[in-house]
Amino acid sequence: MNVIIVGAGIAGLSLSVRLALQGHTVTVFEAAPGPGGKLSELRNGGYRFDRGPSLFTMPQYVNALFELAGKNPEDHFQYKQLDCLCHYFYADGSRFRSYADREQMRNELQQVLQTDPDAFFSYLEKSRKIYDLIGSLFMEQSLDPGNFINGKTLRALLHLPVYGLNSTMHDTHEKMFSDKRLVQYFDRYATYNGSDPYQAPAMLRIIPHIEHGIGAYFPVKGMYAITESIYNLALELGVKFQFNTAVDEITVSGKRATGVRCGTVTHTADVVVSNMDITPTYRKLLPHVPHPEKLLQQEKSSSALVFYWGIAHSFPELGLHNIFFAADYKAEFTSIFRDKKLFADPTVYINITSKENAADAPAGGENWFVMINVPRHEGQNWDEEKRKARAFILEKLRKHLHTDPEPFIETEDSWTPQGIEQLTSSAGGSLYGNSSNSKYAAFLRQRNQSKSIPNLYFCGGSVHPGGGIPLCLLSAQITAGLIEKNVPQ
């Protein structure tokens, strides 16, 4: 069977591997010059940067692709578990490091933050319990109602009070922690899917368990190694890629997708899968198909403004992952989601892969991926916003590091929401499709199979089960399973 995939993001790449292993002929069309989408890389003056995602969790979903192909994952993709998860800097001047090891974490909380470790670990235990109840139930299968008529669902329903369905993440954290720094620490996890902890449901408390309970990892060659390894596997399996080739339309006849049109050339297919963001998929590629307006008009996730700084200096107080918190977290999220403006005291995230892989920067230097959360692109002047953000960021870093990093910036690139939209076709540069600022949001995402066009499928961060690398890989797994089940071989 001939399958066309629109988009070579991480979900599209993963799906191409799974479909090739099912015996299908697979062609991937990608408007960009190479694979990966947001999970691509940038090089400048001897510095290498991962362009987008920087946190790696649940490596088993990458390993699964090589295992399905009968290969040893370690021969193709190497990673290591992190001992130190992140360095945190608070507005009041306090700072601490989070650790994977429970005793190290306990000591850090007691001796450095001088706060109650029991409340911290009690929270993580609740996070684990929620994950165990609903994690695989929701993340590893399609939204077909029939999938939820089973014992697992019944067991999950019996624990409804645990989920805090009528509470926000922040409200839950306020009740659990007397230390405001721990409230802010756990509120931060809402940003892992581009949401606002003051609106997002408490059910998202499963996210900390993924990092603390299951683990955070580092691909030894950087995040782009995930893209590169899966892409090379796809090539080995005979998947064809058409880069620099934008799809202008998914052609439809009656209730069947017949292929794609690229300019004046039409390519036929038995099955079409869109790995493009769901909004441009409908608005641009399916102009003659009824659009799910309620879905498309839902609030979008936050975007990001990123600076890629080649730093000709070493900062030993920084690690692989670093967070510099805003003094007023609520005001920051209000600015992003309600006012749609850049916040003057943004929380700053810095990822420095050269801390783990020295080859990513010249000797004595560091590659700084510097990111702040910002609203999606809705006509803002991002050249001006970028200028202001740069000043805000440098001011915060001078305060916390007691050193001005600006004179050490040897190379500089940036990525704005408008640029993210242009390069990855993400609506407004939203990083995760629709936000999760509603208790119903998880169940209102685009399903992996079209209801009206049975041979049209969807995968990626804007559809079920959601955004982020693990969920994109699971989206591909779900979609491949539906194709295998529904389409004659």
mmCIF file of C-alpha atoms in Angstrom, residues 58 133 138 144 172 199 228 250 258 274 332 336 363 405 470 485:
data_model
loop_
_atom_site.group_PDB
_atom_site.id
_atom_site.type_symbol
_atom_site.label_atom_id
_atom_site.label_comp_id
_atom_site.label_asym_id
_atom_site.label_seq_id
_atom_site.Cartn_x
_atom_site.Cartn_y
_atom_site.Cartn_z
ATOM 1 C CA MET A 58 10.905 8.215 28.182
ATOM 2 C CA LEU A 133 -3.924 5.099 36.939
ATOM 3 C CA PHE A 138 -4.829 7.771 27.875
ATOM 4 C CA ASP A 144 -12.087 5.719 20.250
ATOM 5 C CA THR A 172 -3.469 22.311 44.349
ATOM 6 C CA GLN A 199 -5.765 27.580 34.530
ATOM 7 C CA GLU A 228 19.047 11.780 13.037
ATOM 8 C CA ILE A 250 -4.472 16.952 0.361
ATOM 9 C CA THR A 258 -6.452 10.402 -3.001
ATOM 10 C CA SER A 274 -0.712 14.776 8.143
ATOM 11 C CA GLU A 332 3.876 36.372 33.740
ATOM 12 C CA ILE A 336 1.249 35.488 28.000
ATOM 13 C CA ALA A 363 37.291 24.900 24.186
ATOM 14 C CA PRO A 405 27.395 37.620 29.998
ATOM 15 C CA PRO A 470 7.287 11.168 24.100
ATOM 16 C CA LYS A 485 -6.170 -2.286 11.867
#
